[in-house]
């Protein structure tokens, strides 16, 4: 397709052939129709893919095509080659891992965001993107009855990230820098982080990425007698042992809804212990935090006012994508 030039008020404007409005409309309708048919039939597919590892390599060419293919061919390839290799998370027969419920609003909202295609790395680059994020984060905080200090309107604030893994890494780095600014960068090997043996593996990975020595990542046993929640007395004992060894307690990742058992750590009592040692407390509510919007479940995050940061996954229960 060739570039098309037009003149307006003596200036020349060149249309982008990759964003021809009418072609976009035509192909867009086809994609929506394709997805509509997929959702009509999703329960007919086996939830877990039946393909063998490496199946796609056998179906695809060894190198990328030299010329673009029409959308009709691409959608046929998706149906014939990609759909059989999917685990169908939106199937009504899916009961693994955790809920990941899509919705019309979620899918079309994602479409709008991709279609507008702004780069929102600061206010100037797209004011609406920054301001909408601020407003939505405060809305979410209000829905969870978080303290004012967590809101932009209360000198706090939050950000939308891709995963809770990013949130854990971000908060460990923030805690790390706050302490190292005080005790010196050369003391990074003395920093210790804490979680339970039920804490998500992203905690361990994030700590290593942030430069925490692997020997200083504590996985404190959470017994059946505490419903697999981290006991405050066990937490305090671990801290005391580290302090006596000349180490510096840095960070606690407390969980609201562990992946394996949906266990809930006692937020308030753990924050009380952490406060005695100046430890940053992050609440990983990825799995169950959404439920705490309901008044009858809000008690699961009682004591959150003692924490430094809080994250949860909207894509699990909030019908986003």
mmCIF file with all atom_site columns, C-alpha atoms in Angstrom, residues 1-193:
data_model
loop_
_atom_site.group_PDB
_atom_site.id
_atom_site.type_symbol
_atom_site.label_atom_id
_atom_site.label_alt_id
_atom_site.label_comp_id
_atom_site.label_asym_id
_atom_site.label_entity_id
_atom_site.label_seq_id
_atom_site.pdbx_PDB_ins_code
_atom_site.Cartn_x
_atom_site.Cartn_y
_atom_site.Cartn_z
_atom_site.occupancy
_atom_site.B_iso_or_equiv
_atom_site.pdbx_formal_charge
_atom_site.auth_seq_id
_atom_site.auth_comp_id
_atom_site.auth_asym_id
_atom_site.auth_atom_id
_atom_site.pdbx_PDB_model_num
ATOM 1   C CA . UNK A 1 1   ? 0.000   0.000   0.000  1.00 0.00 ? 1   UNK A CA 1
ATOM 2   C CA . UNK A 1 2   ? 1.407   3.381   -0.969 1.00 0.00 ? 2   UNK A CA 1
ATOM 3   C CA . UNK A 1 3   ? 1.473   6.503   1.154  1.00 0.00 ? 3   UNK A CA 1
ATOM 4   C CA . UNK A 1 4   ? -1.362  8.869   0.296  1.00 0.00 ? 4   UNK A CA 1
ATOM 5   C CA . UNK A 1 5   ? -0.762  12.606  0.367  1.00 0.00 ? 5   UNK A CA 1
ATOM 6   C CA . UNK A 1 6   ? -3.398  15.306  0.820  1.00 0.00 ? 6   UNK A CA 1
ATOM 7   C CA . UNK A 1 7   ? -3.211  19.070  1.013  1.00 0.00 ? 7   UNK A CA 1
ATOM 8   C CA . UNK A 1 8   ? -4.894  21.114  3.716  1.00 0.00 ? 8   UNK A CA 1
ATOM 9   C CA . UNK A 1 9   ? -4.345  24.862  4.148  1.00 0.00 ? 9   UNK A CA 1
ATOM 10  C CA . UNK A 1 10  ? -1.263  24.715  1.947  1.00 0.00 ? 10  UNK A CA 1
ATOM 11  C CA . UNK A 1 11  ? 0.379   21.917  3.986  1.00 0.00 ? 11  UNK A CA 1
ATOM 12  C CA . UNK A 1 12  ? 0.991   18.361  2.884  1.00 0.00 ? 12  UNK A CA 1
ATOM 13  C CA . UNK A 1 13  ? -0.184  15.532  5.152  1.00 0.00 ? 13  UNK A CA 1
ATOM 14  C CA . UNK A 1 14  ? 0.838   11.948  4.573  1.00 0.00 ? 14  UNK A CA 1
ATOM 15  C CA . UNK A 1 15  ? -1.376  9.091   5.690  1.00 0.00 ? 15  UNK A CA 1
ATOM 16  C CA . UNK A 1 16  ? 0.231   6.180   7.468  1.00 0.00 ? 16  UNK A CA 1
ATOM 17  C CA . UNK A 1 17  ? -0.580  3.068   5.407  1.00 0.00 ? 17  UNK A CA 1
ATOM 18  C CA . UNK A 1 18  ? -0.233  0.958   8.555  1.00 0.00 ? 18  UNK A CA 1
ATOM 19  C CA . UNK A 1 19  ? -3.115  2.861   10.152 1.00 0.00 ? 19  UNK A CA 1
ATOM 20  C CA . UNK A 1 20  ? -5.566  3.319   7.321  1.00 0.00 ? 20  UNK A CA 1
ATOM 21  C CA . UNK A 1 21  ? -8.871  4.000   9.148  1.00 0.00 ? 21  UNK A CA 1
ATOM 22  C CA . UNK A 1 22  ? -11.109 1.987   6.860  1.00 0.00 ? 22  UNK A CA 1
ATOM 23  C CA . UNK A 1 23  ? -8.760  -0.994  6.729  1.00 0.00 ? 23  UNK A CA 1
ATOM 24  C CA . UNK A 1 24  ? -8.484  -0.811  10.500 1.00 0.00 ? 24  UNK A CA 1
ATOM 25  C CA . UNK A 1 25  ? -12.276 -0.910  10.753 1.00 0.00 ? 25  UNK A CA 1
ATOM 26  C CA . UNK A 1 26  ? -12.510 -3.918  8.409  1.00 0.00 ? 26  UNK A CA 1
ATOM 27  C CA . UNK A 1 27  ? -9.828  -5.954  10.134 1.00 0.00 ? 27  UNK A CA 1
ATOM 28  C CA . UNK A 1 28  ? -11.011 -4.907  13.570 1.00 0.00 ? 28  UNK A CA 1
ATOM 29  C CA . UNK A 1 29  ? -14.491 -6.270  12.906 1.00 0.00 ? 29  UNK A CA 1
ATOM 30  C CA . UNK A 1 30  ? -12.935 -9.540  11.775 1.00 0.00 ? 30  UNK A CA 1
ATOM 31  C CA . UNK A 1 31  ? -10.910 -9.874  14.968 1.00 0.00 ? 31  UNK A CA 1
ATOM 32  C CA . UNK A 1 32  ? -13.955 -9.121  17.137 1.00 0.00 ? 32  UNK A CA 1
ATOM 33  C CA . UNK A 1 33  ? -15.974 -11.702 15.185 1.00 0.00 ? 33  UNK A CA 1
ATOM 34  C CA . UNK A 1 34  ? -13.176 -14.230 15.652 1.00 0.00 ? 34  UNK A CA 1
ATOM 35  C CA . UNK A 1 35  ? -13.108 -13.688 19.420 1.00 0.00 ? 35  UNK A CA 1
ATOM 36  C CA . UNK A 1 36  ? -16.897 -13.803 19.596 1.00 0.00 ? 36  UNK A CA 1
ATOM 37  C CA . UNK A 1 37  ? -16.920 -17.231 17.984 1.00 0.00 ? 37  UNK A CA 1
ATOM 38  C CA . UNK A 1 38  ? -14.125 -18.355 20.300 1.00 0.00 ? 38  UNK A CA 1
ATOM 39  C CA . UNK A 1 39  ? -16.183 -17.472 23.369 1.00 0.00 ? 39  UNK A CA 1
ATOM 40  C CA . UNK A 1 40  ? -19.250 -19.136 21.865 1.00 0.00 ? 40  UNK A CA 1
ATOM 41  C CA . UNK A 1 41  ? -17.271 -22.376 21.696 1.00 0.00 ? 41  UNK A CA 1
ATOM 42  C CA . UNK A 1 42  ? -14.710 -22.118 24.485 1.00 0.00 ? 42  UNK A CA 1
ATOM 43  C CA . UNK A 1 43  ? -16.363 -24.747 26.672 1.00 0.00 ? 43  UNK A CA 1
ATOM 44  C CA . UNK A 1 44  ? -16.091 -27.290 23.832 1.00 0.00 ? 44  UNK A CA 1
ATOM 45  C CA . UNK A 1 45  ? -12.290 -27.221 23.903 1.00 0.00 ? 45  UNK A CA 1
ATOM 46  C CA . UNK A 1 46  ? -10.347 -29.397 26.326 1.00 0.00 ? 46  UNK A CA 1
ATOM 47  C CA . UNK A 1 47  ? -9.261  -27.030 29.088 1.00 0.00 ? 47  UNK A CA 1
ATOM 48  C CA . UNK A 1 48  ? -5.674  -28.245 28.997 1.00 0.00 ? 48  UNK A CA 1
ATOM 49  C CA . UNK A 1 49  ? -3.972  -28.287 25.629 1.00 0.00 ? 49  UNK A CA 1
ATOM 50  C CA . UNK A 1 50  ? -3.411  -31.735 24.145 1.00 0.00 ? 50  UNK A CA 1
ATOM 51  C CA . UNK A 1 51  ? -0.335  -30.812 22.094 1.00 0.00 ? 51  UNK A CA 1
ATOM 52  C CA . UNK A 1 52  ? 3.199   -32.096 22.668 1.00 0.00 ? 52  UNK A CA 1
ATOM 53  C CA . UNK A 1 53  ? 6.163   -29.819 23.463 1.00 0.00 ? 53  UNK A CA 1
ATOM 54  C CA . UNK A 1 54  ? 7.639   -28.366 20.278 1.00 0.00 ? 54  UNK A CA 1
ATOM 55  C CA . UNK A 1 55  ? 4.452   -28.809 18.241 1.00 0.00 ? 55  UNK A CA 1
ATOM 56  C CA . UNK A 1 56  ? 4.428   -25.225 16.972 1.00 0.00 ? 56  UNK A CA 1
ATOM 57  C CA . UNK A 1 57  ? 7.957   -25.334 15.561 1.00 0.00 ? 57  UNK A CA 1
ATOM 58  C CA . UNK A 1 58  ? 6.813   -28.070 13.192 1.00 0.00 ? 58  UNK A CA 1
ATOM 59  C CA . UNK A 1 59  ? 3.923   -25.948 11.924 1.00 0.00 ? 59  UNK A CA 1
ATOM 60  C CA . UNK A 1 60  ? 5.691   -22.614 11.466 1.00 0.00 ? 60  UNK A CA 1
ATOM 61  C CA . UNK A 1 61  ? 8.308   -21.689 8.837  1.00 0.00 ? 61  UNK A CA 1
ATOM 62  C CA . UNK A 1 62  ? 11.935  -21.479 9.879  1.00 0.00 ? 62  UNK A CA 1
ATOM 63  C CA . UNK A 1 63  ? 12.106  -17.724 9.282  1.00 0.00 ? 63  UNK A CA 1
ATOM 64  C CA . UNK A 1 64  ? 9.728   -14.769 9.345  1.00 0.00 ? 64  UNK A CA 1
ATOM 65  C CA . UNK A 1 65  ? 7.769   -14.121 6.125  1.00 0.00 ? 65  UNK A CA 1
ATOM 66  C CA . UNK A 1 66  ? 9.299   -11.632 3.695  1.00 0.00 ? 66  UNK A CA 1
ATOM 67  C CA . UNK A 1 67  ? 5.904   -10.146 2.850  1.00 0.00 ? 67  UNK A CA 1
ATOM 68  C CA . UNK A 1 68  ? 2.848   -9.425  5.031  1.00 0.00 ? 68  UNK A CA 1
ATOM 69  C CA . UNK A 1 69  ? -0.011  -11.894 5.006  1.00 0.00 ? 69  UNK A CA 1
ATOM 70  C CA . UNK A 1 70  ? -3.689  -10.910 4.895  1.00 0.00 ? 70  UNK A CA 1
ATOM 71  C CA . UNK A 1 71  ? -5.648  -10.892 8.125  1.00 0.00 ? 71  UNK A CA 1
ATOM 72  C CA . UNK A 1 72  ? -7.777  -13.758 6.799  1.00 0.00 ? 72  UNK A CA 1
ATOM 73  C CA . UNK A 1 73  ? -4.712  -16.033 6.613  1.00 0.00 ? 73  UNK A CA 1
ATOM 74  C CA . UNK A 1 74  ? -3.485  -14.912 10.020 1.00 0.00 ? 74  UNK A CA 1
ATOM 75  C CA . UNK A 1 75  ? -6.789  -15.676 11.711 1.00 0.00 ? 75  UNK A CA 1
ATOM 76  C CA . UNK A 1 76  ? -6.870  -19.112 10.063 1.00 0.00 ? 76  UNK A CA 1
ATOM 77  C CA . UNK A 1 77  ? -3.398  -19.771 11.455 1.00 0.00 ? 77  UNK A CA 1
ATOM 78  C CA . UNK A 1 78  ? -4.521  -18.670 14.903 1.00 0.00 ? 78  UNK A CA 1
ATOM 79  C CA . UNK A 1 79  ? -7.503  -21.008 14.795 1.00 0.00 ? 79  UNK A CA 1
ATOM 80  C CA . UNK A 1 80  ? -5.602  -23.970 13.364 1.00 0.00 ? 80  UNK A CA 1
ATOM 81  C CA . UNK A 1 81  ? -2.236  -23.623 15.119 1.00 0.00 ? 81  UNK A CA 1
ATOM 82  C CA . UNK A 1 82  ? -2.525  -21.387 18.179 1.00 0.00 ? 82  UNK A CA 1
ATOM 83  C CA . UNK A 1 83  ? -5.916  -22.243 19.695 1.00 0.00 ? 83  UNK A CA 1
ATOM 84  C CA . UNK A 1 84  ? -5.054  -25.976 19.980 1.00 0.00 ? 84  UNK A CA 1
ATOM 85  C CA . UNK A 1 85  ? -1.979  -25.003 21.996 1.00 0.00 ? 85  UNK A CA 1
ATOM 86  C CA . UNK A 1 86  ? -3.832  -22.850 24.526 1.00 0.00 ? 86  UNK A CA 1
ATOM 87  C CA . UNK A 1 87  ? -4.873  -23.601 28.057 1.00 0.00 ? 87  UNK A CA 1
ATOM 88  C CA . UNK A 1 88  ? -8.369  -22.130 28.039 1.00 0.00 ? 88  UNK A CA 1
ATOM 89  C CA . UNK A 1 89  ? -8.387  -20.008 31.208 1.00 0.00 ? 89  UNK A CA 1
ATOM 90  C CA . UNK A 1 90  ? -11.781 -18.542 30.346 1.00 0.00 ? 90  UNK A CA 1
ATOM 91  C CA . UNK A 1 91  ? -13.477 -21.916 29.977 1.00 0.00 ? 91  UNK A CA 1
ATOM 92  C CA . UNK A 1 92  ? -16.294 -22.582 32.470 1.00 0.00 ? 92  UNK A CA 1
ATOM 93  C CA . UNK A 1 93  ? -14.563 -25.926 33.020 1.00 0.00 ? 93  UNK A CA 1
ATOM 94  C CA . UNK A 1 94  ? -11.300 -24.331 34.187 1.00 0.00 ? 94  UNK A CA 1
ATOM 95  C CA . UNK A 1 95  ? -10.515 -24.748 37.894 1.00 0.00 ? 95  UNK A CA 1
ATOM 96  C CA . UNK A 1 96  ? -6.701  -24.627 38.126 1.00 0.00 ? 96  UNK A CA 1
ATOM 97  C CA . UNK A 1 97  ? -4.241  -22.130 39.634 1.00 0.00 ? 97  UNK A CA 1
ATOM 98  C CA . UNK A 1 98  ? -6.465  -19.111 40.334 1.00 0.00 ? 98  UNK A CA 1
ATOM 99  C CA . UNK A 1 99  ? -9.419  -17.341 38.715 1.00 0.00 ? 99  UNK A CA 1
ATOM 100 C CA . UNK A 1 100 ? -8.512  -15.098 35.778 1.00 0.00 ? 100 UNK A CA 1
ATOM 101 C CA . UNK A 1 101 ? -11.872 -13.902 34.616 1.00 0.00 ? 101 UNK A CA 1
ATOM 102 C CA . UNK A 1 102 ? -12.067 -11.727 31.524 1.00 0.00 ? 102 UNK A CA 1
ATOM 103 C CA . UNK A 1 103 ? -15.046 -9.549  30.601 1.00 0.00 ? 103 UNK A CA 1
ATOM 104 C CA . UNK A 1 104 ? -16.337 -7.420  27.766 1.00 0.00 ? 104 UNK A CA 1
ATOM 105 C CA . UNK A 1 105 ? -15.255 -4.311  29.657 1.00 0.00 ? 105 UNK A CA 1
ATOM 106 C CA . UNK A 1 106 ? -11.775 -5.723  30.276 1.00 0.00 ? 106 UNK A CA 1
ATOM 107 C CA . UNK A 1 107 ? -11.155 -6.810  26.694 1.00 0.00 ? 107 UNK A CA 1
ATOM 108 C CA . UNK A 1 108 ? -12.503 -3.633  25.113 1.00 0.00 ? 108 UNK A CA 1
ATOM 109 C CA . UNK A 1 109 ? -10.687 -1.477  27.640 1.00 0.00 ? 109 UNK A CA 1
ATOM 110 C CA . UNK A 1 110 ? -7.453  -3.195  26.632 1.00 0.00 ? 110 UNK A CA 1
ATOM 111 C CA . UNK A 1 111 ? -8.377  -2.589  22.995 1.00 0.00 ? 111 UNK A CA 1
ATOM 112 C CA . UNK A 1 112 ? -8.910  1.103   23.638 1.00 0.00 ? 112 UNK A CA 1
ATOM 113 C CA . UNK A 1 113 ? -5.580  1.407   25.435 1.00 0.00 ? 113 UNK A CA 1
ATOM 114 C CA . UNK A 1 114 ? -3.739  -0.397  22.625 1.00 0.00 ? 114 UNK A CA 1
ATOM 115 C CA . UNK A 1 115 ? -5.551  1.626   19.971 1.00 0.00 ? 115 UNK A CA 1
ATOM 116 C CA . UNK A 1 116 ? -4.743  5.009   21.496 1.00 0.00 ? 116 UNK A CA 1
ATOM 117 C CA . UNK A 1 117 ? -1.167  3.759   21.946 1.00 0.00 ? 117 UNK A CA 1
ATOM 118 C CA . UNK A 1 118 ? 0.167   6.512   24.182 1.00 0.00 ? 118 UNK A CA 1
ATOM 119 C CA . UNK A 1 119 ? 3.511   6.386   25.957 1.00 0.00 ? 119 UNK A CA 1
ATOM 120 C CA . UNK A 1 120 ? 2.693   7.525   29.475 1.00 0.00 ? 120 UNK A CA 1
ATOM 121 C CA . UNK A 1 121 ? 6.098   7.670   31.146 1.00 0.00 ? 121 UNK A CA 1
ATOM 122 C CA . UNK A 1 122 ? 5.395   11.085  32.689 1.00 0.00 ? 122 UNK A CA 1
ATOM 123 C CA . UNK A 1 123 ? 2.645   13.706  32.861 1.00 0.00 ? 123 UNK A CA 1
ATOM 124 C CA . UNK A 1 124 ? 3.861   15.685  29.849 1.00 0.00 ? 124 UNK A CA 1
ATOM 125 C CA . UNK A 1 125 ? 3.976   12.636  27.580 1.00 0.00 ? 125 UNK A CA 1
ATOM 126 C CA . UNK A 1 126 ? 0.243   12.028  28.118 1.00 0.00 ? 126 UNK A CA 1
ATOM 127 C CA . UNK A 1 127 ? -1.443  13.999  30.913 1.00 0.00 ? 127 UNK A CA 1
ATOM 128 C CA . UNK A 1 128 ? -4.642  11.947  30.835 1.00 0.00 ? 128 UNK A CA 1
ATOM 129 C CA . UNK A 1 129 ? -2.733  8.677   31.333 1.00 0.00 ? 129 UNK A CA 1
ATOM 130 C CA . UNK A 1 130 ? -0.978  9.949   34.449 1.00 0.00 ? 130 UNK A CA 1
ATOM 131 C CA . UNK A 1 131 ? -4.038  11.617  35.932 1.00 0.00 ? 131 UNK A CA 1
ATOM 132 C CA . UNK A 1 132 ? -6.330  8.659   35.228 1.00 0.00 ? 132 UNK A CA 1
ATOM 133 C CA . UNK A 1 133 ? -3.878  6.322   36.960 1.00 0.00 ? 133 UNK A CA 1
ATOM 134 C CA . UNK A 1 134 ? -3.803  8.606   40.008 1.00 0.00 ? 134 UNK A CA 1
ATOM 135 C CA . UNK A 1 135 ? -7.601  8.748   40.179 1.00 0.00 ? 135 UNK A CA 1
ATOM 136 C CA . UNK A 1 136 ? -8.085  4.992   39.685 1.00 0.00 ? 136 UNK A CA 1
ATOM 137 C CA . UNK A 1 137 ? -5.447  4.118   42.295 1.00 0.00 ? 137 UNK A CA 1
ATOM 138 C CA . UNK A 1 138 ? -7.193  6.338   44.841 1.00 0.00 ? 138 UNK A CA 1
ATOM 139 C CA . UNK A 1 139 ? -10.529 4.744   43.917 1.00 0.00 ? 139 UNK A CA 1
ATOM 140 C CA . UNK A 1 140 ? -9.081  1.292   44.572 1.00 0.00 ? 140 UNK A CA 1
ATOM 141 C CA . UNK A 1 141 ? -7.590  2.407   47.861 1.00 0.00 ? 141 UNK A CA 1
ATOM 142 C CA . UNK A 1 142 ? -10.950 3.787   48.960 1.00 0.00 ? 142 UNK A CA 1
ATOM 143 C CA . UNK A 1 143 ? -12.723 0.571   47.972 1.00 0.00 ? 143 UNK A CA 1
ATOM 144 C CA . UNK A 1 144 ? -10.296 -1.381  50.147 1.00 0.00 ? 144 UNK A CA 1
ATOM 145 C CA . UNK A 1 145 ? -10.658 1.133   52.995 1.00 0.00 ? 145 UNK A CA 1
ATOM 146 C CA . UNK A 1 146 ? -6.903  1.648   52.990 1.00 0.00 ? 146 UNK A CA 1
ATOM 147 C CA . UNK A 1 147 ? -5.550  4.398   55.252 1.00 0.00 ? 147 UNK A CA 1
ATOM 148 C CA . UNK A 1 148 ? -5.337  7.914   53.830 1.00 0.00 ? 148 UNK A CA 1
ATOM 149 C CA . UNK A 1 149 ? -1.553  7.597   53.843 1.00 0.00 ? 149 UNK A CA 1
ATOM 150 C CA . UNK A 1 150 ? -1.797  5.102   50.956 1.00 0.00 ? 150 UNK A CA 1
ATOM 151 C CA . UNK A 1 151 ? -3.652  7.575   48.727 1.00 0.00 ? 151 UNK A CA 1
ATOM 152 C CA . UNK A 1 152 ? -2.312  10.274  46.433 1.00 0.00 ? 152 UNK A CA 1
ATOM 153 C CA . UNK A 1 153 ? -4.728  12.543  48.251 1.00 0.00 ? 153 UNK A CA 1
ATOM 154 C CA . UNK A 1 154 ? -2.898  11.689  51.497 1.00 0.00 ? 154 UNK A CA 1
ATOM 155 C CA . UNK A 1 155 ? 0.716   12.082  50.319 1.00 0.00 ? 155 UNK A CA 1
ATOM 156 C CA . UNK A 1 156 ? 0.944   8.403   49.339 1.00 0.00 ? 156 UNK A CA 1
ATOM 157 C CA . UNK A 1 157 ? -0.088  6.876   46.046 1.00 0.00 ? 157 UNK A CA 1
ATOM 158 C CA . UNK A 1 158 ? 0.281   3.838   43.857 1.00 0.00 ? 158 UNK A CA 1
ATOM 159 C CA . UNK A 1 159 ? 0.986   2.632   40.332 1.00 0.00 ? 159 UNK A CA 1
ATOM 160 C CA . UNK A 1 160 ? -0.447  0.096   37.913 1.00 0.00 ? 160 UNK A CA 1
ATOM 161 C CA . UNK A 1 161 ? 2.087   -2.661  37.232 1.00 0.00 ? 161 UNK A CA 1
ATOM 162 C CA . UNK A 1 162 ? 2.042   -5.801  35.138 1.00 0.00 ? 162 UNK A CA 1
ATOM 163 C CA . UNK A 1 163 ? 2.309   -8.272  38.014 1.00 0.00 ? 163 UNK A CA 1
ATOM 164 C CA . UNK A 1 164 ? 2.708   -8.494  41.766 1.00 0.00 ? 164 UNK A CA 1
ATOM 165 C CA . UNK A 1 165 ? 6.209   -9.822  41.048 1.00 0.00 ? 165 UNK A CA 1
ATOM 166 C CA . UNK A 1 166 ? 7.070   -6.310  39.860 1.00 0.00 ? 166 UNK A CA 1
ATOM 167 C CA . UNK A 1 167 ? 5.478   -4.841  42.975 1.00 0.00 ? 167 UNK A CA 1
ATOM 168 C CA . UNK A 1 168 ? 7.555   -7.028  45.305 1.00 0.00 ? 168 UNK A CA 1
ATOM 169 C CA . UNK A 1 169 ? 10.772  -6.185  43.474 1.00 0.00 ? 169 UNK A CA 1
ATOM 170 C CA . UNK A 1 170 ? 9.950   -2.467  43.461 1.00 0.00 ? 170 UNK A CA 1
ATOM 171 C CA . UNK A 1 171 ? 9.252   -2.381  47.176 1.00 0.00 ? 171 UNK A CA 1
ATOM 172 C CA . UNK A 1 172 ? 12.353  -4.410  48.088 1.00 0.00 ? 172 UNK A CA 1
ATOM 173 C CA . UNK A 1 173 ? 14.463  -1.950  46.094 1.00 0.00 ? 173 UNK A CA 1
ATOM 174 C CA . UNK A 1 174 ? 12.776  0.986   47.841 1.00 0.00 ? 174 UNK A CA 1
ATOM 175 C CA . UNK A 1 175 ? 13.386  -0.573  51.257 1.00 0.00 ? 175 UNK A CA 1
ATOM 176 C CA . UNK A 1 176 ? 16.960  -1.461  50.322 1.00 0.00 ? 176 UNK A CA 1
ATOM 177 C CA . UNK A 1 177 ? 17.848  2.044   49.199 1.00 0.00 ? 177 UNK A CA 1
ATOM 178 C CA . UNK A 1 178 ? 16.254  3.632   52.244 1.00 0.00 ? 178 UNK A CA 1
ATOM 179 C CA . UNK A 1 179 ? 18.418  1.551   54.578 1.00 0.00 ? 179 UNK A CA 1
ATOM 180 C CA . UNK A 1 180 ? 21.628  1.663   52.526 1.00 0.00 ? 180 UNK A CA 1
ATOM 181 C CA . UNK A 1 181 ? 21.418  5.455   52.344 1.00 0.00 ? 181 UNK A CA 1
ATOM 182 C CA . UNK A 1 182 ? 21.675  5.331   56.115 1.00 0.00 ? 182 UNK A CA 1
ATOM 183 C CA . UNK A 1 183 ? 24.218  2.547   56.727 1.00 0.00 ? 183 UNK A CA 1
ATOM 184 C CA . UNK A 1 184 ? 26.262  2.697   53.528 1.00 0.00 ? 184 UNK A CA 1
ATOM 185 C CA . UNK A 1 185 ? 26.087  0.871   50.203 1.00 0.00 ? 185 UNK A CA 1
ATOM 186 C CA . UNK A 1 186 ? 28.954  -1.398  51.170 1.00 0.00 ? 186 UNK A CA 1
ATOM 187 C CA . UNK A 1 187 ? 26.656  -3.093  53.713 1.00 0.00 ? 187 UNK A CA 1
ATOM 188 C CA . UNK A 1 188 ? 24.231  -4.616  51.216 1.00 0.00 ? 188 UNK A CA 1
ATOM 189 C CA . UNK A 1 189 ? 25.422  -8.134  52.129 1.00 0.00 ? 189 UNK A CA 1
ATOM 190 C CA . UNK A 1 190 ? 24.146  -7.586  55.682 1.00 0.00 ? 190 UNK A CA 1
ATOM 191 C CA . UNK A 1 191 ? 20.535  -6.999  54.636 1.00 0.00 ? 191 UNK A CA 1
ATOM 192 C CA . UNK A 1 192 ? 17.978  -9.699  55.471 1.00 0.00 ? 192 UNK A CA 1
ATOM 193 C CA . UNK A 1 193 ? 14.477  -10.204 54.057 1.00 0.00 ? 193 UNK A CA 1
#
